[in-house]
Coordinates of C-alpha atoms in Angstrom, one line a residue:
X230 CA -23.2 8.3 -9.0
X231 CA -21.1 5.2 -8.2
X232 CA -17.5 5.8 -7.4
X233 CA -16.6 2.1 -7.6
X234 CA -16.8 1.1 -11.2
X235 CA -14.6 -0.7 -13.7
X236 CA -11.8 1.4 -15.0
X237 CA -12.5 2.7 -18.4
X238 CA -8.8 3.5 -19.0
X239 CA -5.4 3.3 -17.5
X240 CA -2.3 5.3 -18.4
X241 CA -4.2 6.9 -21.2
X242 CA -5.1 3.6 -22.8
X243 CA -8.7 2.2 -23.1
X244 CA -9.4 -0.8 -20.9
X245 CA -9.8 -4.0 -22.9
X246 CA -11.0 -7.3 -21.4
X247 CA -8.7 -10.2 -22.3
X248 CA -11.3 -12.7 -23.7
X249 CA -12.1 -16.1 -22.5
X250 CA -10.4 -19.0 -24.3
X251 CA -13.6 -20.0 -26.1
X252 CA -14.3 -16.4 -27.3
X253 CA -13.0 -16.0 -30.9
X254 CA -12.0 -12.4 -30.9
X255 CA -9.4 -10.3 -32.7
X256 CA -7.0 -8.8 -30.3
X257 CA -5.5 -5.3 -30.4
X258 CA -1.8 -4.6 -30.5
X259 CA -0.1 -5.2 -27.1
X260 CA 0.6 -1.6 -26.5
X261 CA -2.7 -0.2 -27.7
X262 CA -4.9 -1.0 -24.6
X263 CA -4.8 -1.5 -20.9
X264 CA -5.3 -5.2 -20.6
X265 CA -8.0 -6.2 -18.0
X266 CA -7.6 -9.7 -16.6
X267 CA -10.5 -11.1 -14.7
X268 CA -12.2 -14.4 -13.9
X269 CA -15.7 -15.1 -12.8
X270 CA -16.1 -17.8 -10.2
X271 CA -19.8 -17.8 -10.8
X272 CA -19.6 -18.5 -14.5
X273 CA -20.6 -22.1 -15.0
X274 CA -19.3 -22.1 -18.6
X275 CA -15.8 -21.3 -17.6
X276 CA -13.5 -23.3 -15.3
X277 CA -10.4 -21.2 -16.0
X278 CA -8.5 -20.1 -12.8
X279 CA -6.7 -16.8 -12.7
X280 CA -3.3 -18.6 -12.9
X281 CA -4.4 -20.2 -16.2
X282 CA -5.7 -16.9 -17.5
X283 CA -2.4 -15.2 -16.6
X284 CA -0.3 -17.8 -18.4
X285 CA -2.5 -17.7 -21.4
X286 CA -2.3 -14.0 -21.6
X287 CA 1.5 -14.0 -21.5
X288 CA 1.6 -16.6 -24.3
X289 CA -1.0 -14.9 -26.4
X290 CA 0.0 -11.2 -26.2
X291 CA 3.5 -10.0 -26.7
X292 CA 4.5 -9.3 -23.1
X293 CA 7.3 -6.9 -24.0
X294 CA 4.7 -4.6 -25.7
X295 CA 2.2 -4.5 -22.8
X296 CA 2.1 -1.1 -21.2
X297 CA -0.8 -1.3 -18.8
X298 CA -2.4 -4.2 -16.8
X299 CA -5.7 -4.0 -14.9
X300 CA -6.3 -6.9 -12.6
X301 CA -10.0 -7.5 -11.9
X302 CA -11.5 -10.5 -10.1
X303 CA -9.0 -13.2 -9.3
X304 CA -11.5 -15.6 -7.7
X305 CA -13.4 -15.1 -4.5
X306 CA -11.6 -11.9 -3.4
X307 CA -12.7 -12.2 0.2
X308 CA -11.1 -15.7 0.4
X309 CA -7.9 -15.0 -1.6
X310 CA -5.7 -12.0 -1.1
X311 CA -3.7 -10.3 -3.8
X312 CA -0.3 -11.8 -2.7
X313 CA -0.3 -14.3 -5.6
X314 CA -1.2 -11.6 -8.0
X315 CA 1.8 -9.6 -6.8
X316 CA 4.0 -12.7 -7.1
X317 CA 2.8 -13.3 -10.7
X318 CA 3.6 -9.8 -11.7
X319 CA 7.0 -9.9 -10.1
X320 CA 7.8 -13.3 -11.7
X321 CA 7.1 -11.8 -15.2
X322 CA 9.2 -8.7 -14.8
X323 CA 11.8 -9.8 -17.4
X324 CA 9.0 -10.4 -19.9
X325 CA 6.9 -7.3 -19.2
X326 CA 9.7 -4.9 -20.0
X327 CA 7.3 -2.2 -21.4
X328 CA 5.0 -2.2 -18.4
X329 CA 4.3 1.3 -17.2
X330 CA 1.0 1.0 -15.3
X331 CA -0.7 -1.5 -13.0
X332 CA -4.1 -1.4 -11.2
X333 CA -5.0 -4.3 -8.8
X334 CA -8.5 -4.8 -7.6
X335 CA -10.7 -3.5 -10.4
X336 CA -14.0 -4.9 -9.1
X337 CA -17.2 -2.9 -9.0
X338 CA -19.8 -3.1 -6.3
X339 CA -21.9 -5.7 -8.2
X340 CA -19.0 -8.1 -8.0
X341 CA -17.7 -7.5 -4.5
X342 CA -18.1 -4.8 -1.8
X343 CA -14.9 -2.8 -1.7
X344 CA -14.2 -3.9 1.9
X345 CA -14.3 -7.5 0.8
X346 CA -11.3 -7.1 -1.6
X347 CA -8.4 -8.7 0.2
X348 CA -5.1 -7.0 -0.6
X349 CA -1.5 -7.6 0.6
X350 CA 1.9 -6.0 0.6
X351 CA 1.9 -4.6 -3.0
X352 CA 5.2 -2.8 -2.9
X353 CA 7.2 -5.7 -4.5
X354 CA 5.5 -4.6 -7.8
X355 CA 7.3 -1.3 -7.5
X356 CA 10.6 -2.9 -6.7
X357 CA 10.2 -5.2 -9.7
X358 CA 9.3 -2.5 -12.2
X359 CA 11.6 0.5 -11.8
X360 CA 10.1 2.1 -14.9
X361 CA 6.5 1.9 -13.6
X362 CA 4.7 5.3 -13.8
X363 CA 1.2 4.6 -12.5
X364 CA 0.1 2.3 -9.7
X365 CA -3.4 1.9 -8.3
X366 CA -5.0 -0.3 -5.7
X367 CA -8.7 -0.9 -4.9
X368 CA -9.6 -2.3 -1.5
X369 CA -7.9 -1.7 1.9
X370 CA -8.4 -4.9 3.8
X371 CA -5.0 -6.5 4.5
X372 CA -3.3 -3.8 2.4
X373 CA 0.3 -3.1 3.3
X374 CA 2.6 -0.4 1.9
X375 CA 5.9 -0.1 3.7
X376 CA 8.0 2.9 2.7
X377 CA 9.6 2.5 -0.8
X378 CA 11.9 4.3 -3.1
X379 CA 10.9 4.6 -6.7
X380 CA 12.4 7.1 -9.2
X381 CA 9.8 7.0 -12.0
X382 CA 6.3 6.7 -10.4
X383 CA 4.1 9.6 -11.3
X384 CA 0.6 8.5 -10.1
X385 CA -0.3 6.6 -7.0
X386 CA -3.9 5.8 -6.1
X387 CA -5.6 4.0 -3.2
X388 CA -9.3 3.4 -3.5
X389 CA -10.7 2.1 -0.2
X390 CA -13.6 2.2 2.1
X391 CA -11.1 2.0 5.0
X392 CA -7.4 2.6 4.6
X393 CA -5.1 1.5 7.4
X394 CA -3.0 4.3 9.0
X395 CA 0.0 2.1 8.5
X396 CA -0.4 2.5 4.7
X397 CA -0.7 6.2 5.0
X398 CA 2.5 6.4 7.1
X399 CA 4.3 4.2 4.6
X400 CA 3.3 6.4 1.7
X401 CA 4.3 9.5 3.6
X402 CA 7.7 8.0 4.4
X403 CA 8.4 6.9 0.8
X404 CA 10.9 8.6 -1.6
X405 CA 9.0 9.3 -4.8
X406 CA 10.7 12.2 -6.5
X407 CA 8.7 12.0 -9.7
X408 CA 5.2 11.6 -8.1
X409 CA 2.8 14.2 -9.6
X410 CA -0.6 12.8 -8.5
X411 CA -1.4 11.1 -5.2
X412 CA -5.0 10.1 -4.6
X413 CA -6.0 8.5 -1.2
X414 CA -9.5 7.3 -0.2
X415 CA -9.2 7.2 3.6
X416 CA -12.6 5.6 4.3
X417 CA -14.1 4.9 7.7
X418 CA -13.0 3.3 11.0
X419 CA -15.7 0.6 10.8
X420 CA -13.9 -0.8 7.7
X421 CA -10.3 -0.4 8.9
X422 CA -9.8 3.3 8.1
X423 CA -7.9 4.3 11.2
X424 CA -5.6 6.9 9.6
X425 CA -5.4 10.2 11.4
X426 CA -4.4 13.8 10.5
X427 CA -1.1 13.1 12.4
X428 CA -0.4 10.3 9.9
X429 CA -0.8 12.8 7.1
X430 CA 1.4 15.4 8.7
X431 CA 4.7 14.4 6.9
X432 CA 2.9 14.5 3.6
X433 CA 1.2 17.9 4.3
X434 CA 4.5 19.4 5.4
X435 CA 5.7 19.4 1.8
X436 CA 9.2 18.6 0.5
X437 CA 8.7 14.9 0.5
X438 CA 7.2 14.8 -3.0
X439 CA 8.7 17.7 -4.9
X440 CA 6.9 17.0 -8.2
X441 CA 3.4 16.7 -6.6
X442 CA 0.8 18.8 -8.3
X443 CA -2.5 16.9 -7.7
X444 CA -3.5 15.7 -4.2
X445 CA -6.6 13.9 -3.2
X446 CA -7.4 13.2 0.4
X447 CA -10.9 11.8 0.0
X448 CA -13.8 9.7 1.3
X449 CA -13.1 10.4 4.9
X450 CA -15.3 10.6 8.0
X451 CA -12.7 13.1 9.4
X452 CA -12.9 15.3 6.3
X453 CA -13.3 18.5 8.4
X454 CA -10.2 17.8 10.3
X455 CA -8.3 17.1 7.1
X456 CA -9.6 20.4 5.6
X457 CA -8.4 22.3 8.7
X458 CA -5.0 20.7 8.4
X459 CA -4.8 21.4 4.7
X460 CA -5.6 25.0 5.3
X461 CA -2.2 25.6 6.8
X462 CA -0.2 22.9 5.0
X463 CA 2.9 23.9 3.2
X464 CA 2.3 21.3 0.4
X465 CA -0.7 23.2 -0.9
X466 CA 1.5 26.0 -2.4
X467 CA 2.9 23.5 -4.9
X468 CA -0.4 22.1 -6.0
X469 CA -2.5 22.8 -9.0
X470 CA -5.4 20.5 -8.0
X471 CA -6.8 19.7 -4.5
X472 CA -9.5 17.1 -4.0
X473 CA -11.3 16.8 -0.7
X474 CA -14.4 15.1 -2.1
X475 CA -16.5 12.1 -1.2
X476 CA -16.2 12.6 2.6
X477 CA -18.2 14.1 5.5
X478 CA -17.2 17.7 4.7
X479 CA -19.3 20.3 6.4
X480 CA -19.3 24.1 6.8
X481 CA -16.7 23.8 9.5
X482 CA -14.1 22.3 7.2
X483 CA -14.9 24.6 4.3
X484 CA -14.7 27.6 6.6
X485 CA -11.3 26.5 7.8
X486 CA -10.1 26.3 4.2
X487 CA -11.4 29.8 3.5
X488 CA -9.7 31.2 6.6
X489 CA -6.4 29.5 5.8
X490 CA -3.8 30.1 3.2
X491 CA -4.7 31.5 -0.2
X492 CA -6.0 28.9 -2.7
X493 CA -6.3 31.2 -5.7
X494 CA -3.3 29.5 -7.4
X495 CA -5.2 26.3 -7.8
X496 CA -6.8 25.4 -11.1
X497 CA -9.4 23.0 -9.4
X498 CA -10.8 22.5 -5.9
X499 CA -13.0 19.3 -5.8
X500 CA -15.5 19.3 -2.9
X501 CA -18.0 16.9 -4.4
X502 CA -20.3 14.8 -2.1
X503 CA -20.4 17.2 0.8
X504 CA -22.6 18.5 3.6
X505 CA -22.1 22.2 3.0
X506 CA -24.8 24.8 3.2
X507 CA -25.5 26.9 0.2
X508 CA -24.4 30.1 2.0
X509 CA -21.0 28.7 2.7
X510 CA -20.8 27.2 -0.8
X511 CA -21.4 30.6 -2.2
X512 CA -18.6 32.0 -0.1
X513 CA -16.2 29.5 -1.6
X514 CA -17.2 30.3 -5.1
X515 CA -17.0 34.0 -4.5
X516 CA -13.5 33.7 -3.0
X517 CA -12.0 31.4 -5.7
X518 CA -13.9 31.4 -9.0
X519 CA -13.0 35.0 -9.9
X520 CA -9.4 33.9 -9.8
X521 CA -10.1 31.1 -12.3
X522 CA -10.3 28.2 -9.8
X523 CA -12.8 25.5 -10.9
X524 CA -14.8 24.7 -7.7
X525 CA -17.0 21.6 -7.7
X526 CA -19.5 21.5 -4.8
X527 CA -22.0 19.1 -6.5
X528 CA -23.5 15.9 -5.2
X529 CA -24.7 16.8 -1.7
X530 CA -24.4 13.8 0.6
X531 CA -27.3 11.9 2.1
X532 CA -28.2 12.2 5.8
X533 CA -30.2 10.0 8.2
X534 CA -31.6 11.2 11.4
X535 CA -32.3 8.9 14.3
X536 CA -33.2 9.9 17.9
X537 CA -32.4 13.5 17.1
X538 CA -28.9 12.6 15.8
X539 CA -28.0 13.4 12.2
X540 CA -25.8 10.8 10.6
X541 CA -23.6 11.6 7.6
X542 CA -21.8 9.2 5.3
X543 CA -18.8 9.0 3.1
X544 CA -19.4 8.2 -0.5
X545 CA -17.7 4.8 -0.3
X546 CA -17.5 2.6 2.9
X547 CA -18.5 -1.1 2.7

């Protein structure tokens, strides 16, 4: 399966593409959908730049009623970072008074490789919208996330093929008392994913996010090390769902999980896209499923052998 696809919904609202100016189309109510704003630099029939699209959107749809915005392609993503997207959102804060969810970088692989999406410091969006409840980013190149305080944010998501350790440290140092769901795709070092288990330590220690119930530490080439750290992490006791999918998880990491603290309080343990043998997979199921834990060990990862060395891959890198 492809993990990098256009969002189908955001904040419980179906994604709806704001149409081109020449497309005669009846629009839904402002609060009924998650508005996807995207331009196509390769469309010869449209010369509209993202700035023009944005202005037309605010003049066409009642901005005060908009609850969710999905930002797709804003031009050639590898030539233009998201800073001007952030500025546009911030500048419209007094008009977008109902905004509760934002996702920046909703490009699928056919449009841009995830590593080509140039991001920036996205935290001004959180500062500008104190009532925001959901915030997501796709693409880790150039991404910055210095520590923030936000009282209402419930979901924070980073989808990357390589997440800078600086971002992980910023998240871990943030004050987000309402945060219930944190999803981090760590990626690989070749594409800027230099986060370490030490960077995750403040998060795993617990206490920083008292409302956290769903944690995803995914898509990592150090997935075994992460699993071993999670096995003894105090934060696990407060979780209902733990997601260690999409990475290079082997028997070593899963065995560390089984030998660590009890996981029978979880409702779901997601270990999709893994490199786990069937015997160890059966151990996990036998240990957890009788307690009602939903265990997902589907989608075994692909391997490639060269000169006697077996290479394993995360689900998303470039």
